[in-house]
Short mmCIF file of C-alpha atoms in Angstrom, two decimals:
data_model
loop_
_atom_site.label_atom_id
_atom_site.label_comp_id
_atom_site.label_asym_id
_atom_site.label_seq_id
_atom_site.Cartn_x
_atom_site.Cartn_y
_atom_site.Cartn_z
CA MET A 1 -28.78 -15.76 -89.87
CA LEU A 2 -27.93 -19.36 -89.91
CA SER A 3 -25.46 -21.61 -88.10
CA ARG A 4 -25.20 -24.25 -90.72
CA GLU A 5 -23.48 -26.97 -88.84
CA VAL A 6 -25.98 -26.95 -85.94
CA ARG A 7 -29.09 -25.53 -87.63
CA MET A 8 -29.49 -22.71 -84.88
CA ASP A 9 -31.27 -19.54 -85.45
CA GLU A 10 -29.01 -17.75 -82.90
CA VAL A 11 -25.22 -17.09 -83.02
CA SER A 12 -23.42 -20.39 -82.40
CA PRO A 13 -20.76 -20.23 -79.60
CA ALA A 14 -19.08 -23.26 -81.22
CA ARG A 15 -19.17 -23.04 -84.98
CA PRO A 16 -19.11 -20.01 -87.53
CA THR A 17 -22.54 -18.48 -88.13
CA ILE A 18 -23.31 -17.09 -91.60
CA VAL A 19 -25.50 -13.83 -91.25
CA TYR A 20 -27.55 -12.76 -94.17
CA ASP A 21 -28.04 -8.96 -93.84
CA VAL A 22 -31.02 -7.64 -95.84
CA ARG A 23 -31.57 -3.80 -95.61
CA GLY A 24 -34.10 -2.65 -98.01
CA ARG A 25 -33.08 -3.74 -101.60
CA SER A 26 -29.43 -4.43 -100.63
CA THR A 27 -28.22 -7.60 -99.31
CA GLY A 28 -24.99 -8.96 -97.85
CA THR A 29 -23.43 -11.70 -95.96
CA PHE A 30 -20.77 -12.12 -93.33
CA THR A 31 -19.53 -14.73 -90.97
CA ILE A 32 -19.24 -14.49 -87.27
CA ALA A 33 -16.29 -16.47 -85.94
CA PRO A 34 -17.15 -17.38 -82.37
CA GLU A 35 -13.70 -17.95 -81.36
CA GLU A 36 -13.05 -14.25 -81.49
CA TYR A 37 -15.52 -13.77 -78.53
CA ILE A 38 -15.74 -17.02 -76.72
CA SER A 39 -13.14 -19.71 -76.36
CA GLY A 40 -13.82 -23.30 -77.58
CA GLU A 41 -13.43 -24.45 -73.88
CA GLU A 42 -15.93 -21.95 -72.69
CA ALA A 43 -18.44 -22.96 -75.57
CA LEU A 44 -18.32 -26.53 -74.26
CA ARG A 45 -19.06 -25.39 -70.66
CA LEU A 46 -22.27 -23.67 -71.90
CA PRO A 47 -25.42 -25.42 -70.32
CA SER A 48 -27.85 -27.15 -72.64
CA ASN A 49 -31.16 -28.98 -72.31
CA CYS A 50 -32.18 -27.21 -69.19
CA SER A 51 -35.60 -26.82 -67.58
CA PRO A 52 -37.27 -23.38 -67.52
CA ALA A 53 -36.37 -23.12 -63.73
CA GLU A 54 -32.75 -24.05 -64.31
CA ASN A 55 -32.49 -21.51 -67.25
CA VAL A 56 -33.89 -18.82 -64.98
CA ALA A 57 -31.29 -19.74 -62.23
CA LEU A 58 -28.44 -19.76 -64.88
CA PHE A 59 -29.58 -16.40 -66.27
CA MET A 60 -29.71 -14.75 -62.66
CA ASP A 61 -26.26 -16.26 -61.78
CA THR A 62 -24.83 -14.91 -65.03
CA ILE A 63 -26.17 -11.39 -64.63
CA SER A 64 -25.07 -11.21 -60.97
CA ALA A 65 -21.48 -12.19 -61.79
CA ASN A 66 -19.01 -9.32 -61.90
CA GLU A 67 -16.74 -11.17 -64.25
CA PRO A 68 -17.47 -12.42 -67.79
CA THR A 69 -18.92 -15.99 -67.88
CA PRO A 70 -19.24 -18.32 -70.77
CA LEU A 71 -23.09 -17.81 -70.73
CA GLY A 72 -22.54 -13.98 -70.52
CA LYS A 73 -20.36 -14.11 -73.54
CA CYS A 74 -22.86 -16.06 -75.44
CA LEU A 75 -25.60 -13.67 -74.51
CA ALA A 76 -23.44 -10.71 -75.38
CA LEU A 77 -22.54 -12.18 -78.82
CA ASN A 78 -26.27 -12.68 -79.77
CA THR A 79 -26.98 -9.18 -78.43
CA ALA A 80 -24.21 -7.64 -80.37
CA LEU A 81 -25.74 -9.09 -83.66
CA ALA A 82 -29.16 -7.57 -82.59
CA MET A 83 -27.63 -4.27 -81.95
CA GLN A 84 -25.85 -4.44 -85.47
CA ALA A 85 -29.27 -5.25 -87.01
CA ALA A 86 -30.71 -2.14 -85.57
CA ASP A 87 -28.52 -0.10 -87.80
CA ASP A 88 -27.26 2.15 -85.14
CA HIS A 89 -24.34 -0.06 -84.25
CA PRO A 90 -22.48 -1.59 -87.27
CA ASP A 91 -19.36 -2.91 -85.18
CA MET A 92 -19.70 -6.36 -83.78
CA ARG A 93 -16.68 -6.05 -81.49
CA ARG A 94 -17.81 -2.82 -79.95
CA ASN A 95 -21.32 -4.08 -79.62
CA PHE A 96 -20.06 -7.28 -77.85
CA ARG A 97 -18.00 -5.20 -75.49
CA ALA A 98 -20.91 -3.07 -74.72
CA ALA A 99 -23.29 -5.89 -74.22
CA LEU A 100 -20.90 -7.71 -71.91
CA ASP A 101 -20.40 -4.55 -69.93
CA CYS A 102 -24.20 -4.29 -69.48
CA ILE A 103 -24.51 -7.97 -68.50
CA HIS A 104 -21.62 -8.04 -66.02
CA GLY A 105 -21.64 -4.37 -65.03
CA GLY A 106 -24.99 -4.69 -63.27
CA ASP A 107 -27.21 -2.82 -65.72
CA VAL A 108 -29.09 -6.07 -66.77
CA LEU A 109 -29.38 -7.14 -62.98
CA ARG A 110 -30.81 -3.80 -62.08
CA LYS A 111 -33.36 -3.87 -64.87
CA VAL A 112 -34.43 -7.34 -63.98
CA ASN A 113 -34.98 -6.38 -60.34
CA SER A 114 -36.84 -3.18 -61.47
CA LEU A 115 -39.19 -5.32 -63.53
CA LYS A 116 -39.66 -7.77 -60.84
CA GLU A 117 -40.66 -5.02 -58.39
CA GLU A 118 -42.92 -3.49 -60.92
CA ALA A 119 -44.56 -6.86 -61.59
CA ALA A 120 -45.08 -7.51 -57.87
CA SER A 121 -46.57 -4.02 -57.42
CA ILE A 122 -49.15 -4.68 -60.21
CA LEU A 123 -49.98 -8.14 -58.87
CA ALA A 124 -50.51 -6.62 -55.40
CA ARG A 125 -52.76 -3.95 -56.74
CA ALA A 126 -54.66 -6.57 -58.80
CA GLU A 127 -55.19 -8.85 -55.79
CA ALA A 128 -56.33 -5.83 -53.64
CA ALA A 129 -58.78 -4.74 -56.18
CA SER A 130 -60.08 -8.32 -56.52
CA ARG A 131 -60.51 -8.68 -52.82
CA ILE A 132 -62.55 -5.30 -52.68
CA SER A 133 -64.75 -6.29 -55.67
CA THR A 134 -65.55 -9.66 -54.21
CA HIS A 135 -65.96 -8.59 -50.51
CA PRO A 136 -69.62 -9.31 -49.58
CA ALA A 137 -70.35 -5.74 -48.10
CA ARG A 138 -69.04 -4.23 -51.26
CA ALA A 139 -70.68 -6.56 -53.67
CA ALA A 140 -74.10 -5.77 -51.94
CA ALA A 141 -73.48 -2.04 -52.03
CA LYS A 142 -72.69 -1.97 -55.78
CA PRO A 143 -75.18 -0.03 -57.71
CA SER A 144 -76.89 -1.80 -60.57
CA ALA A 145 -75.98 -0.69 -64.15
CA ILE A 146 -79.32 -1.65 -65.40
CA SER A 147 -82.58 0.12 -64.19
CA LEU A 148 -85.88 -1.67 -64.43
CA LYS A 149 -88.09 1.17 -63.54
CA SER A 150 -90.47 2.25 -66.15
CA PRO A 151 -90.47 5.80 -67.40
CA SER A 152 -93.80 6.50 -65.60
CA SER A 153 -92.38 5.64 -62.12
#
C-alpha cells in the first residue's frame, strides 16, 4: 500500500492511496479515495506530531465518543483495509462501517478496559510474588537446590 503524495504506509485521510493487492501468484491494484470515508475538513482536523501521551489521550477520547470523530474515521479506514487483506471481508465500505461501529459503539473501549484490568492483575501478582521471594524470612527458609553432602554422609 502506498500513498504516493505523502509517502505514508497507511491509508491517507487526505489523498488517494494506491493499494497493491498480492495474493499468491495473483496481483492487483486499487485506489482508496479517502473522501468517500472522511471529509477534507475532517482530515485537516486530524492530530499530528503528538507525543506518546497525547496519542494515548486522543485514542481514549476517540474510543469513548458515541458519535464518529475524524480520528475514529481514520482508524476505521485503516482497519477496513486490514479486514480486506484478511480475505474474509472484500468490501471496503462494509468493513469501514463495521470498524466504525466497533470504535464508536463501545467494543474497542470495552476491550481496552479489559486488557488494562488484565495487565493490572498480572502486575499485582508479579509484585506479590516478588515481595514473597525477597522477604527475609522466606529467603532464609528456602531450601538449597544444591546439596554439598558426600555420598558417605
